[in-house]
Coordinates of C-alpha atoms and ligand atoms in Angstrom, one line a residue:
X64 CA 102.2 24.8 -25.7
X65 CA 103.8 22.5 -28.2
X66 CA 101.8 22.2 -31.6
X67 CA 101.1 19.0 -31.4
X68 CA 99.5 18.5 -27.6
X69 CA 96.3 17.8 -28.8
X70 CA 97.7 15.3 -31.6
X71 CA 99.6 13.6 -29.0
X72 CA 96.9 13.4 -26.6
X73 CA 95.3 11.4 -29.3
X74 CA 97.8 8.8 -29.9
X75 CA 99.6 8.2 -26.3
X76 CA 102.7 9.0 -28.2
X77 CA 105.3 11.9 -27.2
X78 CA 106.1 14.6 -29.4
X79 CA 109.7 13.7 -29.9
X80 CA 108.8 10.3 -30.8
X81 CA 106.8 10.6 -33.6
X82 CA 107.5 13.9 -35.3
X83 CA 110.9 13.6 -36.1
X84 CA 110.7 10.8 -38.7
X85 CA 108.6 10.5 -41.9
X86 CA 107.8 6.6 -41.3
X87 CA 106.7 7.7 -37.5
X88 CA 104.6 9.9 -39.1
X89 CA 103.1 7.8 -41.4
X90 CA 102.6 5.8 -38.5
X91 CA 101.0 8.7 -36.7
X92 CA 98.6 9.3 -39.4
X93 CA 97.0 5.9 -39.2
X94 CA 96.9 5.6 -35.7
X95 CA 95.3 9.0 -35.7
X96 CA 92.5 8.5 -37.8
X97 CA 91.6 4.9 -36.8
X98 CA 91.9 5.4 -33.1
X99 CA 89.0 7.4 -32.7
X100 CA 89.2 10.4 -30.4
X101 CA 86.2 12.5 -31.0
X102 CA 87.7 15.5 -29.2
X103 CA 91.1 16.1 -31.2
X104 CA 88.9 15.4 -34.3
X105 CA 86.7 18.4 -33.6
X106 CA 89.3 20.7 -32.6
X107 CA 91.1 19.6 -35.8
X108 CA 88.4 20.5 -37.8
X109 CA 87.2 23.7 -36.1
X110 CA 90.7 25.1 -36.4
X111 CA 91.0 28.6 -36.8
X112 CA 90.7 29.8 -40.6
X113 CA 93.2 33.1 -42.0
X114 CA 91.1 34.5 -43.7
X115 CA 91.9 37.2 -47.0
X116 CA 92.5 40.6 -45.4
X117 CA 90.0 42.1 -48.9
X118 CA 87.3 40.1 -47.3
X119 CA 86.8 41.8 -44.0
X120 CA 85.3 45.0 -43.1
X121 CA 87.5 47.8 -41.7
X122 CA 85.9 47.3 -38.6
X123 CA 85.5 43.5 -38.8
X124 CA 87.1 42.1 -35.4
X125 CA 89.7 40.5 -37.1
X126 CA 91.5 43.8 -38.1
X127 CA 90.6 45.2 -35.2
X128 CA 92.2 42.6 -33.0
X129 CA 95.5 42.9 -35.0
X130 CA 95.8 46.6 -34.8
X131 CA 95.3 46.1 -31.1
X132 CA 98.0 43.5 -31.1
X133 CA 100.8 45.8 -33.0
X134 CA 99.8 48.6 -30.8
X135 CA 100.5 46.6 -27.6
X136 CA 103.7 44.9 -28.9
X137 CA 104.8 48.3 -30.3
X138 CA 104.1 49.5 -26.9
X139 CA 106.8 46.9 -25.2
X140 CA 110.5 48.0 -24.2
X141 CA 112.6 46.3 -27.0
X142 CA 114.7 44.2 -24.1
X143 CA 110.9 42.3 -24.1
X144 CA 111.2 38.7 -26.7
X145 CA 107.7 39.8 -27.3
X146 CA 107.8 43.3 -28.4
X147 CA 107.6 45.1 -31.8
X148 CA 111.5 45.2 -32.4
X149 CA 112.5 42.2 -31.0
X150 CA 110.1 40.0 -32.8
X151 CA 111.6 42.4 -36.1
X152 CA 115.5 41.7 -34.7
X153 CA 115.2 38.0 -34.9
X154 CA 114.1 38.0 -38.7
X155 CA 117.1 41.0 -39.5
X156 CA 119.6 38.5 -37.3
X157 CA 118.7 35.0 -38.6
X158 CA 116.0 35.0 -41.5
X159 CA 117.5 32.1 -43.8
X160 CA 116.5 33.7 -48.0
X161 CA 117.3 31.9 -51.1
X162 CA 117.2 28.5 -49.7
X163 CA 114.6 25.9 -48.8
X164 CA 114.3 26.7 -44.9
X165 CA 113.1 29.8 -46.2
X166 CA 109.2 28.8 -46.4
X167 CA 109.4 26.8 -42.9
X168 CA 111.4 29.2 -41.0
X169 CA 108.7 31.9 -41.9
X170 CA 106.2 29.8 -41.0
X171 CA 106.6 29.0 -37.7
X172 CA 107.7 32.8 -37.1
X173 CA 104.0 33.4 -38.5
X174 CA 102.7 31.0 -36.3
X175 CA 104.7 32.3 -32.8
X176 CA 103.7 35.8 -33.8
X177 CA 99.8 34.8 -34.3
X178 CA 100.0 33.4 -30.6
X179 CA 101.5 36.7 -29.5
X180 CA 99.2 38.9 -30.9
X181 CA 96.6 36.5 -29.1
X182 CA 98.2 37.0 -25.9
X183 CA 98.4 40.6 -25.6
X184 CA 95.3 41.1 -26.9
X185 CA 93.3 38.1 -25.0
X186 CA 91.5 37.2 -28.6
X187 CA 92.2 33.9 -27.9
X188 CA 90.6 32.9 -31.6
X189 CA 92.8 35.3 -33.4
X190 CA 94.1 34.1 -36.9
X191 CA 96.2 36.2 -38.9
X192 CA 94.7 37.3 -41.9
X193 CA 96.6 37.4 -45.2
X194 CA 96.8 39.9 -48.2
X195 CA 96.6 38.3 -51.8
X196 CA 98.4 40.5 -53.7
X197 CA 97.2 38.5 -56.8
X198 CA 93.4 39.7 -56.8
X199 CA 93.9 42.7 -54.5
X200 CA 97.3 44.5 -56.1
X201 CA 97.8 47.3 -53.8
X202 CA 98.5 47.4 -50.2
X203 CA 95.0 46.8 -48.3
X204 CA 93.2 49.9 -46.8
X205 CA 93.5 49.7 -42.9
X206 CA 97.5 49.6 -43.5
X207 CA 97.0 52.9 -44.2
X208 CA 95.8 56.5 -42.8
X209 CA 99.2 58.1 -40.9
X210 CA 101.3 57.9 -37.5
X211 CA 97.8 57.5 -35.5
X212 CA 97.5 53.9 -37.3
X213 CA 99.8 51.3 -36.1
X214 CA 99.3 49.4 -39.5
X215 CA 101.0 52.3 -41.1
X216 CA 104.6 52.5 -42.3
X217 CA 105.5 55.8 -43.2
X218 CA 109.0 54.2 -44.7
X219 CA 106.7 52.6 -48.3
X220 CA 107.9 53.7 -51.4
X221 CA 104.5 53.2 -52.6
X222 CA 101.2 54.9 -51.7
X223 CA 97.6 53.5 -51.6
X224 CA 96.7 52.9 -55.2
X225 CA 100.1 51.9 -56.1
X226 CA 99.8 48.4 -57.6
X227 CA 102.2 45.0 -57.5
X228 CA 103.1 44.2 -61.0
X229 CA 101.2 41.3 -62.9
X230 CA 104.8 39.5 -63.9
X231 CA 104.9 38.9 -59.9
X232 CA 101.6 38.7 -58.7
X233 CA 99.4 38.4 -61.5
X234 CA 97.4 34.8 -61.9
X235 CA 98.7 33.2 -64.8
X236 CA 102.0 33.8 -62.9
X237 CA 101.2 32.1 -60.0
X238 CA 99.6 29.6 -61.5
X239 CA 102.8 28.7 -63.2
X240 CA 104.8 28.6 -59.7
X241 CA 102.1 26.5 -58.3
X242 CA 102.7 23.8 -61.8
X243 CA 106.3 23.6 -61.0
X244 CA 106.4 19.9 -59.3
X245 CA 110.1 20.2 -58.0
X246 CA 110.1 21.3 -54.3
X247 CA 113.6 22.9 -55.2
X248 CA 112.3 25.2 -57.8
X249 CA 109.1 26.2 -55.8
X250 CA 110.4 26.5 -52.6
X251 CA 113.9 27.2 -53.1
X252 CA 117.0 25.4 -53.3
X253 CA 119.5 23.3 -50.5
X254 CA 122.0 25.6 -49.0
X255 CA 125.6 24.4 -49.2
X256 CA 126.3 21.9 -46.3
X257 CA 122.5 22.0 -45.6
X258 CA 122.5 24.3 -43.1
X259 CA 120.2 27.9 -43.3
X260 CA 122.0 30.6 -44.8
X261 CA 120.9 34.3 -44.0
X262 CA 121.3 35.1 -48.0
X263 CA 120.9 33.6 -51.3
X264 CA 122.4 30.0 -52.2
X265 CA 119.5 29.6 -55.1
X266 CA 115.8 31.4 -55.1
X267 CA 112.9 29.3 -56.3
X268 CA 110.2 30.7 -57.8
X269 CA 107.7 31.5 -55.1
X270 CA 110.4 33.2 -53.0
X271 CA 112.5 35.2 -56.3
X272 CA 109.2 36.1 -58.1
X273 CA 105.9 37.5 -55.8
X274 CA 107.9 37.7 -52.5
X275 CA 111.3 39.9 -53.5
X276 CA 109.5 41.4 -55.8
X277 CA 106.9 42.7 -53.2
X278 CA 109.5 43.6 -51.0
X279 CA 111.5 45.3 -53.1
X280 CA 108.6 47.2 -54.9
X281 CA 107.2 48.1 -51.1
X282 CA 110.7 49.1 -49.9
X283 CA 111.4 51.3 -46.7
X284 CA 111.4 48.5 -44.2
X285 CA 109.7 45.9 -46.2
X286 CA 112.8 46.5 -48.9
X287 CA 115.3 45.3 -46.1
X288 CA 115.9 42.9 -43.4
X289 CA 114.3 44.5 -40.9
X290 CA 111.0 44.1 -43.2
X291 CA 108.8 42.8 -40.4
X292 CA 108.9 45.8 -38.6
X293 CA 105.9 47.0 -41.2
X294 CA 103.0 45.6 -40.2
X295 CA 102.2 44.5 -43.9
X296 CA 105.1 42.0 -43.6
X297 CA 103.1 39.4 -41.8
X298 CA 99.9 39.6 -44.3
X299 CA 102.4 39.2 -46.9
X300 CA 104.1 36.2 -45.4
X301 CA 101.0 34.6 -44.5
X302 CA 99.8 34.5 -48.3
X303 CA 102.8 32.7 -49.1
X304 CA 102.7 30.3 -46.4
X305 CA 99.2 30.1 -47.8
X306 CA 99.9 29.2 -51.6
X307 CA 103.1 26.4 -49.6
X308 CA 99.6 25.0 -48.6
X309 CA 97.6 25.1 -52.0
X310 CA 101.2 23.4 -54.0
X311 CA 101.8 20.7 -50.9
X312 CA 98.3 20.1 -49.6
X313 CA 96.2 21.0 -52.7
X314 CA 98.3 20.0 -55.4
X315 CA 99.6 17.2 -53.8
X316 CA 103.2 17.7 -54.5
X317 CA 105.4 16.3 -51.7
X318 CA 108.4 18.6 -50.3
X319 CA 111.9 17.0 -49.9
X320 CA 112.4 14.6 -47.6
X321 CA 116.0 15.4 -47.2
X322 CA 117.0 14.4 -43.3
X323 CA 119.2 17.7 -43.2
X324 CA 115.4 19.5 -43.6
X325 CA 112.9 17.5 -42.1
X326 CA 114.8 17.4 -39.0
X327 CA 116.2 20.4 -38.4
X328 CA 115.0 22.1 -35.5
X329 CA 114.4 25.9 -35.6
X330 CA 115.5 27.7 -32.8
X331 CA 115.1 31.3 -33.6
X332 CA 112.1 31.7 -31.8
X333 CA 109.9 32.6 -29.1
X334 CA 106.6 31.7 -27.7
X335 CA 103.9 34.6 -26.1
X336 CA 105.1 33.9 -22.9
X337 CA 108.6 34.7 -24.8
X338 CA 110.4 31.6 -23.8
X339 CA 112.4 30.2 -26.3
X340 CA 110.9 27.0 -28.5
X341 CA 113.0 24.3 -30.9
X342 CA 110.6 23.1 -33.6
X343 CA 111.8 20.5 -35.8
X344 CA 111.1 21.4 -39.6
X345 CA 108.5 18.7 -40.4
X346 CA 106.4 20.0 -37.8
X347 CA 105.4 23.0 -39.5
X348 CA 104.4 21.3 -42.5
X349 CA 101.5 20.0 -40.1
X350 CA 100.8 23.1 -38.7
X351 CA 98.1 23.5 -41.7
X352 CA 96.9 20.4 -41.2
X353 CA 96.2 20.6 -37.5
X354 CA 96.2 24.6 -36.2
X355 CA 94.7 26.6 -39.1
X356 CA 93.3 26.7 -42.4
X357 CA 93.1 29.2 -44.9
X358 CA 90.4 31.0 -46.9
X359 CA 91.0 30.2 -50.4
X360 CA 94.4 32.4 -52.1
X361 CA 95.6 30.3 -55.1
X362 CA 94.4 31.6 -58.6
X363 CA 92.5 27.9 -59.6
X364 CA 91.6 26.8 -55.9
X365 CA 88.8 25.7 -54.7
X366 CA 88.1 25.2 -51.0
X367 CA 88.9 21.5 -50.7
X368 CA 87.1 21.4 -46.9
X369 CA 89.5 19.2 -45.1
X370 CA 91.4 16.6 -45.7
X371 CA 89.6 12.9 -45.7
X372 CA 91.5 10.2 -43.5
X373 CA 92.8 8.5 -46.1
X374 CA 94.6 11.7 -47.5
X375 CA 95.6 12.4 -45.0
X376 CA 97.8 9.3 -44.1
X377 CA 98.7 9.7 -48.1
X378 CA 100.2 13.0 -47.1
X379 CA 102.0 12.3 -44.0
X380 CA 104.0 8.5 -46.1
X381 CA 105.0 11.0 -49.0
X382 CA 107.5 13.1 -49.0
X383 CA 110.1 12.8 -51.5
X384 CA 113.5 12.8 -52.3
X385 CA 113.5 15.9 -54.3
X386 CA 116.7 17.5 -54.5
X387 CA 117.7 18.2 -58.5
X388 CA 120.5 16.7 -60.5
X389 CA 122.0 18.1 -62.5
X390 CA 122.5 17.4 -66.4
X391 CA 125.7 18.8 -68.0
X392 CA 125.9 22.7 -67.9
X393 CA 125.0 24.6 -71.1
X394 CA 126.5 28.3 -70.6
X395 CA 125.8 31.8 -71.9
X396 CA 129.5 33.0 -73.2
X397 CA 130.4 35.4 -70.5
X398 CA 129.1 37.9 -67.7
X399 CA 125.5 39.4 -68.8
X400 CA 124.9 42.9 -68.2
X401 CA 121.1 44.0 -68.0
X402 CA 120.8 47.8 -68.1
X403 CA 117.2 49.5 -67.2
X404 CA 114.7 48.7 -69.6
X405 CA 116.8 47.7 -72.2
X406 CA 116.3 43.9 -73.2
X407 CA 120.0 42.1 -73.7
X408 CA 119.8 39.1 -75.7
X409 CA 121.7 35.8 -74.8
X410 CA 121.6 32.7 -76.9
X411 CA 123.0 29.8 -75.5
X412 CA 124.0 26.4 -77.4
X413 CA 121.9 23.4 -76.8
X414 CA 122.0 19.6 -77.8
X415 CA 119.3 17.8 -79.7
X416 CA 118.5 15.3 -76.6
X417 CA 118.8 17.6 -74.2
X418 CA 115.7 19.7 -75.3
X419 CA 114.0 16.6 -76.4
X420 CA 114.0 14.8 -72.7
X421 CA 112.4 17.9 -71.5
X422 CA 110.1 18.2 -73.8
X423 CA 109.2 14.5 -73.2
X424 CA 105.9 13.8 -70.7
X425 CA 108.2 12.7 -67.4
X426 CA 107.8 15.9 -65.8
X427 CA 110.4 15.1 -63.5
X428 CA 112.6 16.4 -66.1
X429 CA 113.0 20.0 -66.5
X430 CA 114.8 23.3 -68.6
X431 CA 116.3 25.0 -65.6
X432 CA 117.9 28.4 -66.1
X433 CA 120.4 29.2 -63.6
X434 CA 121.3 32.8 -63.2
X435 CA 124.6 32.8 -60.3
X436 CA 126.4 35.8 -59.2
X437 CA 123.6 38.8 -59.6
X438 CA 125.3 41.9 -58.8
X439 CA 122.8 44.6 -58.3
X440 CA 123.0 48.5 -57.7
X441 CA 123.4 50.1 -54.9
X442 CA 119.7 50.3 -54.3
X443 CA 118.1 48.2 -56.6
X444 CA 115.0 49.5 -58.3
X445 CA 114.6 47.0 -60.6
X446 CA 113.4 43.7 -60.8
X447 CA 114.2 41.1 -64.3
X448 CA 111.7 39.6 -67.1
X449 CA 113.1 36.5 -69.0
X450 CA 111.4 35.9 -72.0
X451 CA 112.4 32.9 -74.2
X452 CA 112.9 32.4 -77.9
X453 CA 111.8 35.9 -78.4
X454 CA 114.6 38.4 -80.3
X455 CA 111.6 41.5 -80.0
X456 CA 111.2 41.5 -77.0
X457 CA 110.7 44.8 -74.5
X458 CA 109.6 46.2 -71.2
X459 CA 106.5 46.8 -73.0
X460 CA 105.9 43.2 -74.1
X461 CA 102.8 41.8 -72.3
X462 CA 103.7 39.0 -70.2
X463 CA 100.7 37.0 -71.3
X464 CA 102.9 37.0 -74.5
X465 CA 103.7 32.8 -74.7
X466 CA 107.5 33.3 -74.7
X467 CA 107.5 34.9 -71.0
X468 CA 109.1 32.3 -69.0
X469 CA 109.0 34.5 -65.1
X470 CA 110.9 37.3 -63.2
X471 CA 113.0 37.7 -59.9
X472 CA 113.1 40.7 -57.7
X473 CA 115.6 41.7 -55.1
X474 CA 115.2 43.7 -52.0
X475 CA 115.8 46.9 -52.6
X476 CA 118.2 47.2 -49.9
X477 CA 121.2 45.9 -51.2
X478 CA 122.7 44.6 -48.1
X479 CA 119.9 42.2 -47.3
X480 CA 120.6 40.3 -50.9
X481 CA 124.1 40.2 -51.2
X482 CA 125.4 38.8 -48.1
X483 CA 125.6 40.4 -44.8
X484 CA 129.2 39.4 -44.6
X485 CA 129.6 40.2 -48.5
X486 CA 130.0 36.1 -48.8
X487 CA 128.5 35.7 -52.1
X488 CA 126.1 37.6 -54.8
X489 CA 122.7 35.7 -54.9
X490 CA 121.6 32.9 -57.2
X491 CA 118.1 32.5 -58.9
X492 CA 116.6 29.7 -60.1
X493 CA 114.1 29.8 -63.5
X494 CA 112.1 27.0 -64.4
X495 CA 111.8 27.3 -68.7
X496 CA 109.9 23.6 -68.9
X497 CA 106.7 24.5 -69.4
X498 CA 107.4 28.0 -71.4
X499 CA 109.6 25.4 -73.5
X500 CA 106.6 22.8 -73.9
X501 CA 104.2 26.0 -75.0
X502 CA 106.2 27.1 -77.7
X503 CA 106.9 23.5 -78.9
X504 CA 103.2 22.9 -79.3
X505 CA 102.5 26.2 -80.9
X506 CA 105.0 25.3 -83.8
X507 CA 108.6 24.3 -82.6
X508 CA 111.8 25.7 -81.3
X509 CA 115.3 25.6 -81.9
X510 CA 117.4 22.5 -81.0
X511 CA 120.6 23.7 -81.6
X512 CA 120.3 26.5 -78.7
X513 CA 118.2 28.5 -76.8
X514 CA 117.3 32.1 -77.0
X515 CA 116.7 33.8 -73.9
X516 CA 116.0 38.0 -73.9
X517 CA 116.1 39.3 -69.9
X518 CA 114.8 43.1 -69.6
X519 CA 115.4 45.2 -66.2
X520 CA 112.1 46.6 -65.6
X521 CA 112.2 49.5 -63.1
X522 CA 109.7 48.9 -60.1
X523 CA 107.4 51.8 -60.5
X524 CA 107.1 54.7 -62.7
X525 CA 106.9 56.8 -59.4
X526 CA 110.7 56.7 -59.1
X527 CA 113.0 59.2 -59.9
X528 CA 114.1 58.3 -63.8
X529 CA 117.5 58.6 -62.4
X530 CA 116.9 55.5 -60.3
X531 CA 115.2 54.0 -63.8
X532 CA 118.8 53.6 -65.1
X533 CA 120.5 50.9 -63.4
X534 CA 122.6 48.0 -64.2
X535 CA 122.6 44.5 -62.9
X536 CA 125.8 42.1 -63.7
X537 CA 124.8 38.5 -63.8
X538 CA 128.5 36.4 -63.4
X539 CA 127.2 33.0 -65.2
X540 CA 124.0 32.1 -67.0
X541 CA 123.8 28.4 -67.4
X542 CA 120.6 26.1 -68.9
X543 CA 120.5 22.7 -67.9
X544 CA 118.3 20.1 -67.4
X545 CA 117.5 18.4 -64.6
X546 CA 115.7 16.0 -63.1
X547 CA 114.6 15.4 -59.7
Ligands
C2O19 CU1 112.5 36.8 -44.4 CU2 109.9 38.2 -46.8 O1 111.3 37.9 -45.6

């Protein structure tokens, strides 16, 4: 059933027409909530909520319903859309990373894959729950407990009381992705010639810091492309898709409205009768709007209830054009090597007027640090701290120090970050405006260049000290600013 049936039912208008362009949507808001039909209205508002995985009882029907569902899928021949491994093969064969289809392409997945687990479980209510790493660090209980339990993995490189890592997960990290207003540096940057690309034109924030990183740190499955094949994958996923909500909804920070995004149409996936579907990209940023809600995930949020009218038709007109330009490149002096736990220093020259337009109040300017060609390890067990402006600093430095400025993680699998054709090593994205603006306040920096110290941190002490001692090449670190 298309998304939108009960949408269109409202309005007389066919799916095609109106969901494909902003203005028809903006159209489509106002005709929506003036037009008066009762029905849509209350389905709208009674829409299922995905709810925090910490907040349910083991036995809660809501856990139990999605055991049920892996069981049955894991139960299905593989030549079946709708089973375990072929629902895993379409995200090892086409899941676009390090670019900005990455958050709508795993949404819809999410949302196909809910409406499976519905089917072959007949809970027809179903919403998939979601794990907040942030307040609940280690991997939730009923994931747990050996082969009997189809929520188990036995491929984790962690265990039960293993915990993510604050610099990921922690919320005065998040909080800082959810400030960034640039839809590029949240969610990820445009791949060259705007099409999806399996691998890494230019991570954001969201998708280098708490998702790699929780891959990576997980590994086993979750640490390659084949990572939806532990059940964990989707509750992991679904927080993300949740704090996309909290930064667009919430927030109310508009994502691009680049043609070459809003109108692509995802065609990866299949429905619970497993017939292929084609869902343009702007429909999925209604999907929150009109088919779920979520139970609260974001460090500062509240629960907003829904959305008046008004907002929404706010919502639906903006949209904006948010790619980043560019100002002229400032550059480090040559490759950076970053060995395991030791910090490497890199001071790179800066105008006067540069720093001062970022550290102006238009927050559409920014201090982006641009780390391109990250050549990691064979099996990468190691994920990188930036801290700015400070020469001391160490693995051990707390990252509540001011001069922390984020991290990026990797997969640990190698082959799922650095091209499945070996096209190109992976670029990350750091946004330094508001570490910058912090350190100004608290007594000035220096406008002749900035001093950045990045430290390898090894993913968990668990690990073989062999595996502690590895080397990432980064090809070119370049600061900029831009403006978007
Ligand atoms: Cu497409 Cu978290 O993976």
């Amino acid at each position: 059933m298309p998304m939108n049936s009960a949408a269109a039912q409202c309005t007389g208008v066919s799916r095609r027409s109106f969901l494909t362009q902003a203005s028809a949507l903006a159209a489509f808001g106002l005709s929506f909530w003036t037009g008066g039909c009762e029905g849509c209205l209350q389905q709208i508002k009674n829409r299922p909520t995905r709810r925090n995985i910490a907040n349910l009882a083991a036995n809660d029907p809501i856990v139990t319903t999605y055991k049920n569902a892996v069981a049955a899928m894991k139960a299905l021949p593989s030549s079946n859309p709708i089973s375990w491994v072929a629902q895993a093969n379409i995200h090892f064969n086409k899941c676009p990373h390090g670019c900005w289809f990455f958050l709508p392409w795993h949404r819809a997945y999410l949302l196909y894959f809910e409406r499976i687990c519905r089917k072959v479980t007949g809970d027809a209510t179903f919403a998939l729950p979601y794990w907040n790493w942030t307040t609940s660090a280690s991997i939730p209980s009923p994931f747990w407990g050996g082969a009997s339990n189809p929520l188990y993995d036995s491929t984790r490189m962690v265990g039960p009381s293993d915990q993510a890592d604050p610099s990921w997960v922690g919320a005065s990290v998040i909080q800082n992705i959810l400030s960034t207003p640039s839809f590029t540096l949240f969610a990820s940057d445009k791949p060259p010639g705007g099409l999806p690309t399996h691998t890494g034109s230019g991570y954001g924030e969201l998708e280098a810091t708490p998702h790699n990183n929780i891959h990576g740190w997980i590994g086993g499955d979750m640490g390659a492309f084949h990572s939806p094949l532990d059940p964990i994958f989707w509750m992991h996923h679904n927080m993300l898709d949740c704090l996309w909500v909290d930064w667009n909804i919430n927030l109310n920070n508009a994502n691009t409205n680049d043609t070459s995004w809003t109108n692509y149409n995802l065609t990866d996936f299949v429905d619970e009768n497993g017939s292929p579907v084609s869902v343009p990209v702007i429909d999925t940023v209604l999907y929150p709007i009109l088919l779920y809600q979520f139970e609260p995930c974001a460090p500062a949020e509240t629960n907003k209830g829904a959305l008046t009218g008004s907002q929404l038709q706010k919502f639906l007109r903006e949209g904006a054009p948010s790619a980043l330009t560019f100002g002229p490149p400032h550059a480090a002096s040559g490759p950076v090597v970053a060995e395991g736990n030791k910090p490497v220093k890199v001071s790179i020259p800066m105008d006067a007027p540069t720093l001062q337009n970022v550290l102006g109040s238009d927050a559409h300017n920014r201090l982006v640090l641009t780390l391109d060609g990250v050549d990691l390890p064979a099996s990468a067990e190691v994920f990188v701290r930036v801290f700015l402006d400070k020469s001391d600093a160490s693995a051990e430095t707390s990252i509540d120090d001011p001069h922390y400025a984020g991290s990026f993680g990797v997969f640990s699998d190698p082959q799922a970050m650095a091209g499945m054709a070996g096209d190109h090593l992976p670029k990350f994205l750091v946004d330094l405006t508001s570490t910058l603006q912090k350190l100004n306040r608290a007594g000035g920096v220096p406008t002749d260049r900035v001093d950045l110290a990045l430290i390898a941190v090894p993913y968990n002490h668990r690990r073989s000290p062999e595996q502690h001692e590895q080397v990432i090449k980064i090809q070119s670190v370049v600061l900029g600013s831009a403006r978007f």
